[in-house]
XYZ file of C-alpha atoms in Angstrom:
449
model
C 34.705 5.826 -20.212
C 33.137 3.849 -17.317
C 29.268 4.321 -18.599
C 30.980 3.221 -22.144
C 32.344 0.399 -20.910
C 28.787 -0.369 -18.939
C 26.917 0.096 -21.841
C 29.545 -2.673 -24.012
C 29.198 -4.929 -21.028
C 25.519 -5.148 -20.747
C 25.354 -5.653 -24.962
C 27.844 -8.449 -24.122
C 25.887 -10.067 -21.723
C 22.732 -9.698 -24.020
C 23.939 -11.833 -26.593
C 25.510 -14.560 -24.211
C 22.338 -14.394 -23.030
C 20.641 -14.964 -26.303
C 23.000 -17.105 -27.608
C 22.619 -19.704 -24.323
C 18.717 -19.260 -25.097
C 18.923 -20.584 -28.806
C 21.075 -23.363 -27.719
C 18.709 -24.385 -24.660
C 15.158 -22.777 -25.564
C 12.517 -22.646 -22.474
C 10.124 -25.545 -22.546
C 7.004 -25.390 -20.971
C 4.335 -27.738 -20.088
C 1.012 -27.217 -18.962
C -1.229 -30.000 -17.495
C -4.702 -30.135 -16.491
C -5.111 -33.789 -15.997
C -2.474 -34.934 -13.398
C -3.908 -32.232 -10.359
C -7.738 -32.579 -9.296
C -8.180 -29.129 -8.571
C -5.555 -27.029 -10.262
C -3.764 -26.426 -13.352
C 0.060 -27.439 -13.504
C 2.299 -25.032 -14.899
C 6.099 -26.532 -15.720
C 8.733 -24.100 -17.038
C 12.450 -25.194 -17.814
C 14.974 -22.439 -18.873
C 18.554 -21.881 -18.772
C 19.102 -20.004 -15.740
C 19.169 -16.152 -15.481
C 19.004 -13.335 -12.551
C 15.797 -12.302 -12.329
C 13.972 -14.934 -14.098
C 12.061 -16.524 -10.991
C 10.480 -13.105 -10.799
C 9.656 -12.569 -14.396
C 7.631 -15.859 -14.198
C 5.660 -15.265 -11.429
C 4.827 -11.573 -12.488
C 3.623 -13.146 -16.268
C 1.283 -15.496 -13.963
C 0.036 -13.130 -11.669
C -0.436 -10.465 -14.085
C -3.316 -12.662 -15.746
C -5.092 -12.579 -12.004
C -3.994 -16.299 -11.851
C -4.175 -17.957 -8.159
C -0.859 -19.788 -7.153
C -1.619 -22.263 -4.984
C 1.445 -24.429 -4.862
C 5.033 -23.805 -5.947
C 8.202 -25.654 -6.250
C 11.045 -23.913 -6.799
C 15.009 -25.161 -8.001
C 17.320 -22.851 -9.808
C 20.769 -24.326 -8.659
C 23.292 -24.708 -11.720
C 22.778 -22.820 -14.865
C 19.085 -24.395 -15.193
C 15.968 -23.198 -13.705
C 13.189 -25.990 -13.261
C 9.696 -24.353 -11.414
C 6.548 -26.207 -11.229
C 3.176 -24.076 -9.927
C -0.307 -24.782 -9.428
C -2.692 -22.269 -10.720
C -6.239 -21.169 -10.609
C -8.469 -18.836 -11.899
C -9.952 -16.211 -9.558
C -13.234 -18.896 -9.092
C -10.648 -21.529 -8.147
C -10.789 -23.666 -11.261
C -8.742 -24.738 -13.700
C -7.210 -22.597 -16.600
C -9.049 -23.789 -20.044
C -9.579 -20.698 -21.805
C -7.412 -21.289 -24.878
C -6.090 -17.777 -25.217
C -5.152 -17.696 -21.479
C -3.400 -20.875 -22.149
C -1.565 -19.808 -25.694
C -0.540 -16.073 -23.866
C 1.217 -18.509 -21.056
C 3.149 -20.459 -24.150
C 3.999 -17.670 -25.810
C 5.194 -15.300 -22.931
C 7.319 -18.302 -21.036
C 8.440 -20.855 -23.925
C 10.511 -20.403 -26.758
C 8.470 -17.704 -28.393
C 9.299 -15.244 -25.707
C 12.312 -14.098 -26.122
C 12.852 -12.173 -22.660
C 14.437 -9.094 -24.157
C 17.235 -8.501 -21.810
C 17.423 -4.907 -21.986
C 13.935 -5.037 -20.837
C 13.569 -7.765 -18.564
C 16.612 -6.605 -16.351
C 14.282 -4.379 -14.949
C 11.063 -6.986 -15.232
C 7.822 -5.152 -16.522
C 8.833 -2.100 -18.079
C 7.407 -0.948 -21.254
C 7.052 2.256 -23.300
C 3.968 4.359 -24.655
C 3.127 7.990 -25.567
C -0.452 7.946 -24.804
C -0.521 8.912 -21.546
C 2.365 10.489 -18.467
C 3.093 8.841 -15.340
C 3.418 10.581 -12.173
C 5.184 8.315 -8.818
C 4.421 9.793 -5.895
C 5.540 9.082 -2.301
C 5.275 11.237 0.894
C 3.866 11.226 4.547
C 0.225 9.188 4.723
C -2.636 11.667 6.333
C -6.401 11.605 5.774
C -7.480 13.459 2.625
C -4.286 12.848 0.655
C -5.828 11.459 -2.337
C -8.125 14.250 -2.717
C -5.929 17.027 -2.536
C -3.572 15.068 -5.040
C -6.584 14.680 -6.976
C -7.455 18.206 -7.049
C -4.018 19.466 -8.037
C -4.153 17.403 -11.276
C -7.707 18.646 -11.981
C -6.532 22.220 -11.621
C -3.947 21.708 -14.141
C -6.103 20.028 -16.554
C -4.146 16.597 -16.342
C -7.361 13.464 -16.340
C -6.182 10.327 -14.160
C -6.834 7.534 -16.324
C -5.102 4.876 -14.091
C -3.734 4.951 -10.759
C -2.745 2.652 -7.609
C -2.393 3.916 -4.635
C -0.880 1.971 -1.266
C -0.850 3.348 2.174
C 1.650 1.885 4.894
C 3.438 2.565 8.102
C 2.573 6.320 7.797
C 3.854 6.706 4.077
C 2.060 6.944 0.933
C 3.216 5.947 -2.513
C 0.857 6.243 -5.706
C 1.474 6.064 -9.900
C -0.751 8.064 -11.601
C -1.526 7.735 -15.141
C -2.484 10.887 -16.823
C -3.533 12.414 -20.180
C -3.901 16.099 -21.016
C -7.818 16.918 -21.142
C -7.478 18.894 -24.187
C -5.864 16.414 -26.547
C -6.628 12.637 -24.479
C -2.440 12.379 -25.306
C 0.272 12.784 -22.842
C 1.119 16.162 -21.140
C 4.102 17.361 -22.773
C 4.590 20.934 -21.807
C 7.696 21.113 -19.932
C 6.280 24.259 -17.847
C 3.376 22.722 -16.994
C 5.327 19.234 -15.928
C 7.129 21.523 -13.827
C 4.247 22.951 -11.968
C 2.945 19.290 -11.306
C 6.253 18.100 -9.857
C 6.304 21.161 -7.697
C 3.035 21.506 -6.375
C 2.863 17.565 -5.860
C 5.582 17.668 -3.627
C 4.405 20.743 -1.818
C 1.200 18.693 -1.040
C 2.988 15.355 -0.371
C 4.894 17.010 2.029
C 2.381 18.119 4.022
C 3.454 19.455 7.580
C 6.361 16.695 8.089
C 9.114 18.100 7.078
C 11.277 15.237 8.718
C 10.422 13.304 5.693
C 11.052 13.824 2.523
C 8.820 14.031 -0.683
C 9.018 12.512 -4.265
C 7.532 13.010 -7.419
C 8.693 11.922 -10.922
C 7.110 12.227 -14.143
C 7.928 10.305 -16.988
C 6.698 9.232 -20.508
C 5.685 5.674 -20.842
C 4.609 2.703 -18.517
C 6.140 0.883 -15.703
C 4.792 -2.323 -14.044
C 3.057 -0.477 -11.676
C 2.986 -2.799 -8.352
C 6.737 -3.668 -8.825
C 7.387 -0.013 -9.273
C 5.305 0.585 -5.623
C 7.090 -1.910 -4.330
C 10.715 -0.208 -5.393
C 9.303 3.120 -3.932
C 8.215 2.038 -0.614
C 11.422 0.444 -0.127
C 13.205 2.997 -1.276
C 11.285 5.226 1.052
C 12.447 2.950 4.133
C 8.609 2.228 5.436
C 9.754 -1.332 6.714
C 11.520 0.963 9.297
C 8.878 1.240 12.507
C 9.340 4.009 14.977
C 9.968 2.805 18.743
C 6.737 2.164 20.610
C 4.621 2.093 17.213
C 1.239 0.998 17.920
C 1.071 -1.094 14.902
C 3.181 -3.550 16.284
C 0.880 -4.985 18.404
C -1.240 -5.747 15.330
C -1.332 -9.501 13.994
C 1.967 -9.551 11.942
C 3.531 -11.967 9.253
C 5.348 -14.570 10.945
C 8.843 -14.689 9.031
C 12.182 -16.254 10.065
C 15.424 -16.389 8.882
C 18.355 -19.153 9.820
C 21.527 -19.769 7.796
C 21.447 -23.242 7.069
C 25.347 -23.471 7.095
C 26.178 -27.203 5.496
C 24.475 -25.818 2.347
C 25.936 -22.267 2.955
C 22.004 -21.110 2.065
C 19.883 -18.922 4.281
C 16.476 -20.106 4.720
C 13.622 -17.841 4.815
C 10.485 -18.933 6.040
C 7.108 -16.998 6.086
C 3.621 -17.826 7.490
C 0.801 -15.572 6.889
C -2.535 -15.294 5.954
C -3.112 -16.015 2.231
C -4.326 -13.272 -0.051
C -4.025 -12.810 -4.039
C -0.593 -11.813 -5.425
C 1.204 -12.767 -2.006
C 4.047 -14.227 -3.809
C 4.806 -11.824 -6.121
C 5.080 -9.555 -3.380
C 7.524 -11.544 -1.637
C 9.392 -12.634 -4.498
C 9.494 -8.961 -5.755
C 11.094 -7.815 -2.506
C 14.028 -10.654 -2.293
C 14.992 -9.395 -5.649
C 14.774 -6.185 -5.310
C 17.119 -6.814 -1.912
C 19.627 -8.314 -4.280
C 18.806 -11.857 -2.875
C 18.692 -15.316 -5.605
C 16.285 -17.423 -4.678
C 17.786 -20.973 -5.497
C 15.058 -23.376 -3.758
C 11.434 -22.406 -2.639
C 8.251 -24.351 -1.692
C 5.109 -22.253 -1.563
C 1.192 -24.062 -0.201
C -1.297 -21.773 -0.444
C -4.265 -24.294 0.062
C -6.300 -23.032 3.096
C -6.461 -19.977 4.880
C -2.889 -19.580 5.851
C 0.056 -19.333 3.393
C 3.383 -20.919 3.994
C 6.424 -20.168 2.049
C 10.117 -21.349 2.404
C 12.939 -20.386 0.276
C 16.373 -20.993 0.250
C 18.147 -17.739 -0.801
C 21.731 -15.862 -0.744
C 22.758 -12.611 -1.584
C 23.947 -12.079 -5.073
C 27.801 -12.191 -3.985
C 27.324 -15.524 -3.439
C 27.235 -14.894 0.583
C 24.193 -16.117 3.010
C 22.978 -13.337 5.405
C 25.998 -12.599 7.274
C 24.772 -10.793 10.209
C 21.701 -10.211 12.986
C 21.269 -6.886 11.631
C 21.082 -8.077 7.886
C 18.515 -10.965 9.190
C 16.181 -8.093 10.518
C 16.719 -6.403 7.868
C 15.200 -9.176 5.749
C 12.594 -9.885 8.164
C 11.222 -6.428 8.053
C 11.383 -6.029 4.248
C 9.301 -9.082 3.870
C 6.779 -7.791 6.589
C 6.563 -4.373 4.834
C 6.335 -6.411 1.188
C 2.899 -8.497 2.877
C 1.487 -5.554 4.008
C 1.263 -3.056 2.011
C -0.896 -4.452 -0.245
C -3.029 -5.929 2.807
C -6.721 -4.539 2.221
C -7.875 -2.448 5.624
C -11.180 -0.726 5.482
C -14.176 -1.453 4.165
C -14.073 -2.112 0.031
C -16.143 0.443 -2.047
C -16.524 0.255 -5.936
C -17.250 2.727 -7.994
C -18.610 2.570 -11.891
C -19.151 4.973 -13.985
C -19.168 7.417 -17.064
C -15.242 8.254 -16.791
C -14.865 12.839 -16.686
C -12.011 15.097 -16.256
C -11.789 15.674 -12.002
C -13.866 12.560 -11.565
C -11.460 11.164 -8.670
C -11.111 14.313 -7.538
C -14.763 14.694 -6.762
C -15.305 11.488 -5.313
C -12.143 11.757 -2.888
C -13.134 14.828 -1.899
C -16.674 13.682 -0.901
C -14.811 10.876 1.055
C -12.538 13.352 2.932
C -15.660 15.782 3.847
C -17.038 12.531 5.320
C -14.235 11.889 7.353
C -13.225 8.894 5.557
C -9.681 8.286 4.372
C -8.540 6.055 1.812
C -6.029 3.238 2.653
C -5.618 1.572 -0.862
C -6.912 2.269 -4.273
C -6.918 1.296 -7.556
C -8.411 3.276 -10.463
C -8.811 2.025 -14.364
C -10.632 3.348 -17.148
C -12.021 0.893 -19.874
C -14.323 2.429 -23.310
C -14.916 5.743 -21.352
C -16.066 4.051 -18.102
C -14.161 4.684 -14.768
C -13.986 1.174 -12.605
C -12.226 2.333 -9.035
C -11.760 0.412 -6.255
C -11.179 2.045 -2.914
C -10.779 0.725 0.802
C -11.610 3.370 3.223
C -11.486 4.000 6.829
C -12.772 6.129 9.527
C -10.304 9.146 9.812
C -10.287 9.522 13.408
C -9.682 5.596 13.403
C -12.999 4.126 15.044
C -15.024 1.613 12.905
C -16.722 2.966 9.352
C -20.468 4.316 10.447
C -22.874 2.749 8.218
C -24.817 6.036 8.195
C -21.972 7.998 6.811
C -21.365 5.511 3.990
C -25.133 5.694 3.066
C -25.171 9.482 3.047
C -21.677 8.852 0.626
C -23.711 6.488 -1.107
C -26.623 8.955 -1.470
C -24.633 11.973 -2.961
C -22.328 9.977 -5.895
C -25.145 7.390 -6.421
C -26.266 4.116 -5.088
C -25.757 2.265 -8.308
C -22.299 4.215 -8.873
C -20.757 3.483 -5.912
C -21.293 0.083 -4.224
C -20.025 -1.463 -1.019
C -18.455 -4.730 -1.089
C -17.130 -6.920 1.962
C -19.530 -6.244 4.726
C -22.914 -4.809 2.973
C -25.055 -6.487 5.559
C -24.060 -3.498 8.293
C -25.968 -0.825 5.688
C -29.576 0.098 6.132
C -31.103 0.457 2.800
C -32.374 3.739 1.555
C -34.158 5.483 -0.870
C -31.885 5.762 -3.998
C -31.334 9.202 -5.217
C -30.386 9.972 -8.808
C -26.747 10.698 -9.422
C -27.145 12.986 -12.390
C -25.660 15.903 -10.944
C -22.823 13.978 -10.039
C -22.336 12.598 -13.214
C -22.098 15.922 -14.581
C -20.057 17.219 -11.841
C -22.035 20.358 -11.962
C -22.536 19.614 -8.182
C -19.176 19.660 -6.940
C -17.086 22.157 -8.778
C -14.807 23.506 -6.473
C -12.804 26.999 -6.524
C -9.299 26.000 -6.069
C -6.008 28.613 -5.514
C -2.386 28.423 -5.543
C -0.755 30.355 -2.204
C 3.141 29.748 -1.900
C 2.936 26.451 -4.346
C 0.024 25.160 -1.780
C -3.045 23.801 -3.555
C -6.527 23.793 -1.661
C -9.867 23.048 -2.850
C -12.978 24.719 -1.401
C -16.716 23.358 -1.980
């Protein structure tokens, strides 16, 4: 009965939002004249919960850099101004991108309520999505990839984050026989069972979870949700990471206006605004006013917030939780380690082979982005030494010789690496050099070269 009432209420809410939208269609103005070094995008719309995240997500998904933002959503109207550039720091002049922004944010956008309540969730049947959360450790991605390869699952897209001893990943896989989604229920059950065992490892005090579904989730939003639900923001007493340079996050109550004011100062980086707005939204806070300035190496963000129940932060414990969660949101995407980019023809088992080579050379993956486009694998890995020491240039060169120097490139600080004679990557491309023997023993899968 409760479910029926809730469903009916959602339908009524959706119809009401559509009515308000028809009466007050959103207005988008894109201005390339008033600001010397950025495109100014102004969005005026009827206000509703989650709309700020929707707008920021659309701009972020276009890989635009938001250098300034002014946010105002008091009352029933939402008014935002964003200064944006492309990755090279130039104004946005490409007509297809400007067209897309107008259609996505303007009167034609629809903002389908049932979809937008969970921002960025779409459906599709061309792959199976696997969500993972568990204890981080050296070689974890290698073990997970080996399990999927042995179960004849090809990883076509993936993103992996690690933070505060936890690891989360969203991996899109296909059946290597037909190239579509993995549909066999028994096989999916085995995937979940074996991956849970790998993720749990020897850490019995923290849970590990695997969720398998058909469709597409907004990967970065979902990774934030997974790590937030896993409480990765909680730090153990005496944790050495507390000594590192941390974001400066402060929360105070503005009694006269009944707001809580959140201020954030930290090193600027791409997608920082999305990460903070995403976390405030998932923590059930509403941003009423905001000011963002990221021109220069440091980013400054200020928000006037209330909980969705209308109250400001009520206690010191709640204040500390907001601070911890925002710190975690900023740190999850910080790229620690040496950046390696791999570009080659995709094949089944490629990710397993590459990450096993990393593991055998005492390299651990702190973050990874795996993409497949038109049969090409375009992967980015951030690696560090498993023992905590700086990455040895000789080890990196050895790894590159094994994989192929034209296939695996070093980004960030390549001057540390001495050039060596290039070796043919032919055997790597066909996987013949790295075929592994795998076995299942009480649900644990391990790979041996």
